[in-house]
Amino acid sequence: AQSVTQLDSQVPVFEEAPVELRCNYSSSVSVYLFWYVQYPNQGLQLLLKYLSGSTLVKGINGFEAEFNKSQTSFHLRKPSVHISDTAEYFCAVSESYNTDKLIFGTGTRLQVFP
Amino acid sequence: DAGVIQSPRHEVTEMGQEVTLRCKPISGHNSLFWYRQTMMRGLELLIYFNNNVPIDDSGMPEDRFSAKMPNASFSTLKIQPSEPRDSAVYFCASREGMNTEAFFGQGTRLTVV
């Protein structure tokens, strides 16, 4: 069965600084990977996804993530954050066959300070 | 499409009462998921359906929780009897297939007093 680990529960950063949110997964088969963002009192919305092909994936709001199969990681990055990026970020994994099951990590709270 | 629609948005109930949460997935999506979000446990998968059939309910906390999907456009999550520790935000999500993203509803904030 697949699983996801987000080691950082909170990441504080100053505005315009770069940020990396870490995500590691576990699965016995090939996977699809996703990053979602949740703003206060809202549902989750997709930032980006890796299905196949290029391991560097670009998403909305200037975010990107890199799939590293050998390290079973899918870290999210942004070169310069804005106050409006303050939110909860979730990594999710789904196996590429046999099941539609979509599992989420526990989330990382990104707090951007002026 | 209006997206995934959940109702009610907020529910306050007394301990011991039955609570029913409702979800309308996006038309054409084959899979439907129920998640529970709490500060302590994050976003937990409770149960998911594929083509209206429950596939994995291993995340359902206990027998007080039940979920149904009578047709492709409607699902319910029922808690009977409810307890204060059930207080959380419950999300419904739907997905077209394995290689697509899931779309989330706005959630139902449940408070059991």
PDB file of C-alpha atoms in Angstrom:
ATOM      1  CA  ALA A   1       0.000   0.000   0.000  1.00  0.00           C
ATOM      2  CA  GLN A   2       1.159   3.494  -0.740  1.00  0.00           C
ATOM      3  CA  SER A   3       1.995   6.122   1.880  1.00  0.00           C
ATOM      4  CA  VAL A   4       3.151   9.732   1.989  1.00  0.00           C
ATOM      5  CA  THR A   5       5.375  11.530   4.468  1.00  0.00           C
ATOM      6  CA  GLN A   6       5.634  15.273   4.856  1.00  0.00           C
ATOM      7  CA  LEU A   7       8.305  15.739   7.479  1.00  0.00           C
ATOM      8  CA  ASP A   8       7.822  19.466   7.997  1.00  0.00           C
ATOM      9  CA  SER A   9       4.597  20.376   9.726  1.00  0.00           C
ATOM     10  CA  GLN A  10       5.389  24.096   9.537  1.00  0.00           C
ATOM     11  CA  VAL A  11       7.736  26.138   7.373  1.00  0.00           C
ATOM     12  CA  PRO A  12       8.203  29.822   8.220  1.00  0.00           C
ATOM     13  CA  VAL A  13       9.828  31.987   5.558  1.00  0.00           C
ATOM     14  CA  PHE A  14      10.211  35.672   4.738  1.00  0.00           C
ATOM     15  CA  GLU A  15       8.605  37.178   1.686  1.00  0.00           C
ATOM     16  CA  GLU A  16      10.675  36.913  -1.520  1.00  0.00           C
ATOM     17  CA  ALA A  17      12.787  34.091  -0.087  1.00  0.00           C
ATOM     18  CA  PRO A  18      12.917  30.669  -1.760  1.00  0.00           C
ATOM     19  CA  VAL A  19      11.093  27.746  -0.190  1.00  0.00           C
ATOM     20  CA  GLU A  20      11.104  23.965  -0.443  1.00  0.00           C
ATOM     21  CA  LEU A  21       8.399  21.742   1.011  1.00  0.00           C
ATOM     22  CA  ARG A  22       9.451  18.131   1.306  1.00  0.00           C
ATOM     23  CA  CYS A  23       7.452  15.049   0.338  1.00  0.00           C
ATOM     24  CA  ASN A  24       8.522  11.413   0.361  1.00  0.00           C
ATOM     25  CA  TYR A  25       6.358   8.505  -0.697  1.00  0.00           C
ATOM     26  CA  SER A  26       6.363   4.747  -0.428  1.00  0.00           C
ATOM     27  CA  SER A  27       4.887   2.349  -2.959  1.00  0.00           C
ATOM     28  CA  SER A  28       5.693  -1.026  -4.461  1.00  0.00           C
ATOM     29  CA  VAL A  29       4.558   0.075  -7.917  1.00  0.00           C
ATOM     30  CA  SER A  30       4.868   3.173 -10.076  1.00  0.00           C
ATOM     31  CA  VAL A  31       2.916   6.173  -8.874  1.00  0.00           C
ATOM     32  CA  TYR A  32       1.214   9.401  -9.766  1.00  0.00           C
ATOM     33  CA  LEU A  33       2.053  12.350  -7.507  1.00  0.00           C
ATOM     34  CA  PHE A  34       0.181  15.536  -6.680  1.00  0.00           C
ATOM     35  CA  TRP A  35       0.549  18.729  -4.685  1.00  0.00           C
ATOM     36  CA  TYR A  36      -2.537  20.510  -3.423  1.00  0.00           C
ATOM     37  CA  VAL A  37      -2.966  23.837  -1.622  1.00  0.00           C
ATOM     38  CA  GLN A  38      -5.615  24.685   0.944  1.00  0.00           C
ATOM     39  CA  TYR A  39      -6.401  28.275   1.871  1.00  0.00           C
ATOM     40  CA  PRO A  40      -8.238  28.947   5.162  1.00  0.00           C
ATOM     41  CA  ASN A  41     -11.793  27.624   5.272  1.00  0.00           C
ATOM     42  CA  GLN A  42     -11.597  26.288   1.753  1.00  0.00           C
ATOM     43  CA  GLY A  43     -11.287  22.954   0.013  1.00  0.00           C
ATOM     44  CA  LEU A  44      -8.124  21.677  -1.624  1.00  0.00           C
ATOM     45  CA  GLN A  45      -7.096  22.780  -5.084  1.00  0.00           C
ATOM     46  CA  LEU A  46      -4.477  21.278  -7.349  1.00  0.00           C
ATOM     47  CA  LEU A  47      -1.096  22.997  -7.652  1.00  0.00           C
ATOM     48  CA  LEU A  48       0.595  20.495  -9.941  1.00  0.00           C
ATOM     49  CA  LYS A  49       0.835  16.809 -10.799  1.00  0.00           C
ATOM     50  CA  TYR A  50       3.344  14.274 -12.037  1.00  0.00           C
ATOM     51  CA  LEU A  51       1.972  11.493 -14.214  1.00  0.00           C
ATOM     52  CA  SER A  52       4.886  10.577 -16.475  1.00  0.00           C
ATOM     53  CA  GLY A  53       7.562  12.133 -18.667  1.00  0.00           C
ATOM     54  CA  SER A  54       9.681  15.054 -17.509  1.00  0.00           C
ATOM     55  CA  THR A  55      10.552  14.796 -13.843  1.00  0.00           C
ATOM     56  CA  LEU A  56      10.349  18.582 -13.392  1.00  0.00           C
ATOM     57  CA  VAL A  57       6.748  19.668 -13.211  1.00  0.00           C
ATOM     58  CA  LYS A  58       5.540  23.246 -13.248  1.00  0.00           C
ATOM     59  CA  GLY A  59       2.296  24.299 -11.649  1.00  0.00           C
ATOM     60  CA  ILE A  60       0.232  27.334 -10.853  1.00  0.00           C
ATOM     61  CA  ASN A  61       1.388  30.377  -8.892  1.00  0.00           C
ATOM     62  CA  GLY A  62       5.054  29.838  -9.792  1.00  0.00           C
ATOM     63  CA  PHE A  63       5.429  26.515  -7.979  1.00  0.00           C
ATOM     64  CA  GLU A  64       7.342  23.564  -9.373  1.00  0.00           C
ATOM     65  CA  ALA A  65       8.200  20.073  -8.141  1.00  0.00           C
ATOM     66  CA  GLU A  66      10.736  17.460  -9.087  1.00  0.00           C
ATOM     67  CA  PHE A  67      10.053  13.742  -9.111  1.00  0.00           C
ATOM     68  CA  ASN A  68      13.047  11.722  -7.920  1.00  0.00           C
ATOM     69  CA  LYS A  69      12.382   8.018  -8.277  1.00  0.00           C
ATOM     70  CA  SER A  70      15.599   6.833  -6.619  1.00  0.00           C
ATOM     71  CA  GLN A  71      14.914   8.943  -3.536  1.00  0.00           C
ATOM     72  CA  THR A  72      11.136   8.419  -3.712  1.00  0.00           C
ATOM     73  CA  SER A  73      10.648  12.146  -3.315  1.00  0.00           C
ATOM     74  CA  PHE A  74       8.500  14.867  -4.855  1.00  0.00           C
ATOM     75  CA  HIS A  75       9.597  18.127  -3.243  1.00  0.00           C
ATOM     76  CA  LEU A  76       7.758  21.353  -3.963  1.00  0.00           C
ATOM     77  CA  ARG A  77       9.705  24.559  -4.613  1.00  0.00           C
ATOM     78  CA  LYS A  78       9.176  28.215  -5.301  1.00  0.00           C
ATOM     79  CA  PRO A  79      12.075  30.615  -5.935  1.00  0.00           C
ATOM     80  CA  SER A  80      10.402  33.639  -4.361  1.00  0.00           C
ATOM     81  CA  VAL A  81       7.340  33.432  -2.115  1.00  0.00           C
ATOM     82  CA  HIS A  82       4.648  36.007  -1.564  1.00  0.00           C
ATOM     83  CA  ILE A  83       2.472  36.732   1.443  1.00  0.00           C
ATOM     84  CA  SER A  84      -0.455  35.252  -0.460  1.00  0.00           C
ATOM     85  CA  ASP A  85       1.299  31.854  -0.549  1.00  0.00           C
ATOM     86  CA  THR A  86       0.549  31.422   3.145  1.00  0.00           C
ATOM     87  CA  ALA A  87      -1.535  28.247   3.223  1.00  0.00           C
ATOM     88  CA  GLU A  88      -1.495  24.516   3.954  1.00  0.00           C
ATOM     89  CA  TYR A  89       0.176  22.338   1.332  1.00  0.00           C
ATOM     90  CA  PHE A  90      -0.567  18.645   0.858  1.00  0.00           C
ATOM     91  CA  CYS A  91       1.339  16.018  -1.079  1.00  0.00           C
ATOM     92  CA  ALA A  92      -0.645  13.046  -2.392  1.00  0.00           C
ATOM     93  CA  VAL A  93       0.149   9.732  -4.078  1.00  0.00           C
ATOM     94  CA  SER A  94      -1.855   7.349  -6.193  1.00  0.00           C
ATOM     95  CA  GLU A  95      -0.674   4.054  -7.630  1.00  0.00           C
ATOM     96  CA  SER A  96      -0.610   3.887 -11.409  1.00  0.00           C
ATOM     97  CA  TYR A  97      -2.705   0.726 -11.629  1.00  0.00           C
ATOM     98  CA  ASN A  98      -4.911  -1.624  -9.590  1.00  0.00           C
ATOM     99  CA  THR A  99      -6.451   1.072  -7.464  1.00  0.00           C
ATOM    100  CA  ASP A 100      -7.811   4.624  -7.532  1.00  0.00           C
ATOM    101  CA  LYS A 101      -6.883   5.125  -3.902  1.00  0.00           C
ATOM    102  CA  LEU A 102      -5.484   8.622  -3.287  1.00  0.00           C
ATOM    103  CA  ILE A 103      -3.517   9.100  -0.077  1.00  0.00           C
ATOM    104  CA  PHE A 104      -2.470  12.435   1.383  1.00  0.00           C
ATOM    105  CA  GLY A 105       0.370  13.458   3.649  1.00  0.00           C
ATOM    106  CA  THR A 106      -0.321  15.276   6.882  1.00  0.00           C
ATOM    107  CA  GLY A 107       0.318  18.665   5.326  1.00  0.00           C
ATOM    108  CA  THR A 108       2.843  21.483   5.688  1.00  0.00           C
ATOM    109  CA  ARG A 109       1.799  24.876   6.908  1.00  0.00           C
ATOM    110  CA  LEU A 110       3.691  27.551   4.934  1.00  0.00           C
ATOM    111  CA  GLN A 111       3.768  30.865   6.776  1.00  0.00           C
ATOM    112  CA  VAL A 112       5.182  33.799   4.821  1.00  0.00           C
ATOM    113  CA  PHE A 113       6.249  36.837   6.846  1.00  0.00           C
ATOM    114  CA  PRO A 114       6.716  40.371   5.484  1.00  0.00           C
TER     115      PRO A 114
ATOM    116  CA  ASP B   1     -19.936  21.765 -14.204  1.00  0.00           C
ATOM    117  CA  ALA B   2     -20.431  23.273 -10.741  1.00  0.00           C
ATOM    118  CA  GLY B   3     -17.741  21.105  -9.203  1.00  0.00           C
ATOM    119  CA  VAL B   4     -18.143  18.764  -6.254  1.00  0.00           C
ATOM    120  CA  ILE B   5     -21.046  19.912  -4.128  1.00  0.00           C
ATOM    121  CA  GLN B   6     -21.296  19.130  -0.439  1.00  0.00           C
ATOM    122  CA  SER B   7     -24.090  19.856   1.978  1.00  0.00           C
ATOM    123  CA  PRO B   8     -24.494  21.160   4.535  1.00  0.00           C
ATOM    124  CA  ARG B   9     -21.480  23.491   4.821  1.00  0.00           C
ATOM    125  CA  HIS B  10     -21.816  23.598   8.580  1.00  0.00           C
ATOM    126  CA  GLU B  11     -23.518  21.211  10.982  1.00  0.00           C
ATOM    127  CA  VAL B  12     -23.840  21.532  14.729  1.00  0.00           C
ATOM    128  CA  THR B  13     -25.461  18.634  16.515  1.00  0.00           C
ATOM    129  CA  GLU B  14     -25.750  17.153  19.953  1.00  0.00           C
ATOM    130  CA  MET B  15     -23.930  14.051  21.010  1.00  0.00           C
ATOM    131  CA  GLY B  16     -25.944  10.939  20.242  1.00  0.00           C
ATOM    132  CA  GLN B  17     -27.750  12.414  17.256  1.00  0.00           C
ATOM    133  CA  GLU B  18     -27.539  11.035  13.734  1.00  0.00           C
ATOM    134  CA  VAL B  19     -25.655  13.141  11.210  1.00  0.00           C
ATOM    135  CA  THR B  20     -25.834  12.766   7.426  1.00  0.00           C
ATOM    136  CA  LEU B  21     -23.389  14.484   5.113  1.00  0.00           C
ATOM    137  CA  ARG B  22     -24.111  14.665   1.410  1.00  0.00           C
ATOM    138  CA  CYS B  23     -22.019  14.857  -1.721  1.00  0.00           C
ATOM    139  CA  LYS B  24     -22.679  15.300  -5.423  1.00  0.00           C
ATOM    140  CA  PRO B  25     -19.585  14.428  -7.478  1.00  0.00           C
ATOM    141  CA  ILE B  26     -18.639  15.889 -10.827  1.00  0.00           C
ATOM    142  CA  SER B  27     -20.570  14.261 -13.639  1.00  0.00           C
ATOM    143  CA  GLY B  28     -18.567  11.577 -15.428  1.00  0.00           C
ATOM    144  CA  HIS B  29     -16.156  10.988 -12.548  1.00  0.00           C
ATOM    145  CA  ASN B  30     -15.797   7.319 -11.681  1.00  0.00           C
ATOM    146  CA  SER B  31     -14.340   7.541  -8.193  1.00  0.00           C
ATOM    147  CA  LEU B  32     -15.591   9.270  -5.076  1.00  0.00           C
ATOM    148  CA  PHE B  33     -13.664   9.773  -1.858  1.00  0.00           C
ATOM    149  CA  TRP B  34     -14.609  10.805   1.681  1.00  0.00           C
ATOM    150  CA  TYR B  35     -11.866  12.397   3.791  1.00  0.00           C
ATOM    151  CA  ARG B  36     -11.823  13.733   7.342  1.00  0.00           C
ATOM    152  CA  GLN B  37      -9.541  16.612   8.300  1.00  0.00           C
ATOM    153  CA  THR B  38      -8.463  17.345  11.861  1.00  0.00           C
ATOM    154  CA  MET B  39      -5.548  19.243  13.346  1.00  0.00           C
ATOM    155  CA  MET B  40      -4.175  16.127  14.977  1.00  0.00           C
ATOM    156  CA  ARG B  41      -4.480  13.630  12.136  1.00  0.00           C
ATOM    157  CA  GLY B  42      -4.428  15.740   9.002  1.00  0.00           C
ATOM    158  CA  LEU B  43      -6.409  14.520   5.986  1.00  0.00           C
ATOM    159  CA  GLU B  44      -7.531  10.919   6.470  1.00  0.00           C
ATOM    160  CA  LEU B  45      -9.146   8.816   3.778  1.00  0.00           C
ATOM    161  CA  LEU B  46     -12.282   7.259   5.234  1.00  0.00           C
ATOM    162  CA  ILE B  47     -13.694   5.382   2.247  1.00  0.00           C
ATOM    163  CA  TYR B  48     -13.707   5.480  -1.515  1.00  0.00           C
ATOM    164  CA  PHE B  49     -16.038   4.225  -4.219  1.00  0.00           C
ATOM    165  CA  ASN B  50     -15.381   3.244  -7.805  1.00  0.00           C
ATOM    166  CA  ASN B  51     -18.388   3.092 -10.139  1.00  0.00           C
ATOM    167  CA  ASN B  52     -20.648   3.388  -7.075  1.00  0.00           C
ATOM    168  CA  VAL B  53     -19.094   0.337  -5.383  1.00  0.00           C
ATOM    169  CA  PRO B  54     -17.220   0.731  -2.074  1.00  0.00           C
ATOM    170  CA  ILE B  55     -13.649  -0.383  -2.714  1.00  0.00           C
ATOM    171  CA  ASP B  56     -11.794   0.417   0.477  1.00  0.00           C
ATOM    172  CA  ASP B  57     -13.430   1.364   3.779  1.00  0.00           C
ATOM    173  CA  SER B  58     -10.435   0.576   5.960  1.00  0.00           C
ATOM    174  CA  GLY B  59     -10.260   4.200   7.075  1.00  0.00           C
ATOM    175  CA  MET B  60     -13.758   4.277   8.545  1.00  0.00           C
ATOM    176  CA  PRO B  61     -13.154   4.803  12.278  1.00  0.00           C
ATOM    177  CA  GLU B  62     -15.804   2.447  13.644  1.00  0.00           C
ATOM    178  CA  ASP B  63     -19.239   1.008  13.070  1.00  0.00           C
ATOM    179  CA  ARG B  64     -20.876   4.319  13.872  1.00  0.00           C
ATOM    180  CA  PHE B  65     -19.743   5.511  10.447  1.00  0.00           C
ATOM    181  CA  SER B  66     -21.359   4.319   7.230  1.00  0.00           C
ATOM    182  CA  ALA B  67     -21.280   5.518   3.639  1.00  0.00           C
ATOM    183  CA  LYS B  68     -23.424   4.820   0.612  1.00  0.00           C
ATOM    184  CA  MET B  69     -23.407   5.690  -3.047  1.00  0.00           C
ATOM    185  CA  PRO B  70     -26.808   4.709  -4.461  1.00  0.00           C
ATOM    186  CA  ASN B  71     -26.035   6.200  -7.885  1.00  0.00           C
ATOM    187  CA  ALA B  72     -23.306   7.980  -9.803  1.00  0.00           C
ATOM    188  CA  SER B  73     -24.436  11.434  -8.741  1.00  0.00           C
ATOM    189  CA  PHE B  74     -24.947  11.101  -5.001  1.00  0.00           C
ATOM    190  CA  SER B  75     -23.201   9.828  -1.889  1.00  0.00           C
ATOM    191  CA  THR B  76     -23.833  10.079   1.844  1.00  0.00           C
ATOM    192  CA  LEU B  77     -21.684   9.700   4.918  1.00  0.00           C
ATOM    193  CA  LYS B  78     -23.652   8.934   8.054  1.00  0.00           C
ATOM    194  CA  ILE B  79     -22.577   8.999  11.677  1.00  0.00           C
ATOM    195  CA  GLN B  80     -24.914   7.363  14.164  1.00  0.00           C
ATOM    196  CA  PRO B  81     -24.644   8.074  17.050  1.00  0.00           C
ATOM    197  CA  SER B  82     -22.367  11.093  16.807  1.00  0.00           C
ATOM    198  CA  GLU B  83     -19.733  11.871  19.456  1.00  0.00           C
ATOM    199  CA  PRO B  84     -17.729  15.037  20.220  1.00  0.00           C
ATOM    200  CA  ARG B  85     -14.549  13.413  18.853  1.00  0.00           C
ATOM    201  CA  ASP B  86     -16.228  13.235  15.444  1.00  0.00           C
ATOM    202  CA  SER B  87     -15.955  17.009  15.195  1.00  0.00           C
ATOM    203  CA  ALA B  88     -13.902  17.746  12.070  1.00  0.00           C
ATOM    204  CA  VAL B  89     -14.147  18.979   8.509  1.00  0.00           C
ATOM    205  CA  TYR B  90     -15.360  16.272   6.150  1.00  0.00           C
ATOM    206  CA  PHE B  91     -14.415  16.525   2.496  1.00  0.00           C
ATOM    207  CA  CYS B  92     -15.798  14.750  -0.505  1.00  0.00           C
ATOM    208  CA  ALA B  93     -13.720  14.484  -3.678  1.00  0.00           C
ATOM    209  CA  SER B  94     -14.220  12.907  -7.075  1.00  0.00           C
ATOM    210  CA  ARG B  95     -11.893  11.767  -9.787  1.00  0.00           C
ATOM    211  CA  GLU B  96     -12.265  10.694 -13.396  1.00  0.00           C
ATOM    212  CA  GLY B  97      -9.548   8.043 -13.406  1.00  0.00           C
ATOM    213  CA  MET B  98      -6.229   6.956 -11.946  1.00  0.00           C
ATOM    214  CA  ASN B  99      -4.163   9.358 -13.994  1.00  0.00           C
ATOM    215  CA  THR B 100      -6.228  12.416 -13.113  1.00  0.00           C
ATOM    216  CA  GLU B 101      -6.425  14.702 -10.144  1.00  0.00           C
ATOM    217  CA  ALA B 102      -9.180  14.647  -7.560  1.00  0.00           C
ATOM    218  CA  PHE B 103     -11.516  17.630  -7.269  1.00  0.00           C
ATOM    219  CA  PHE B 104     -12.642  18.589  -3.796  1.00  0.00           C
ATOM    220  CA  GLY B 105     -15.845  20.019  -2.425  1.00  0.00           C
ATOM    221  CA  GLN B 106     -15.832  22.912   0.023  1.00  0.00           C
ATOM    222  CA  GLY B 107     -16.237  20.554   2.960  1.00  0.00           C
ATOM    223  CA  THR B 108     -18.710  20.163   5.799  1.00  0.00           C
ATOM    224  CA  ARG B 109     -17.608  21.481   9.178  1.00  0.00           C
ATOM    225  CA  LEU B 110     -19.169  19.193  11.774  1.00  0.00           C
ATOM    226  CA  THR B 111     -19.347  20.168  15.414  1.00  0.00           C
ATOM    227  CA  VAL B 112     -20.734  17.679  17.916  1.00  0.00           C
ATOM    228  CA  VAL B 113     -21.476  19.182  21.322  1.00  0.00           C
TER     229      VAL B 113
END
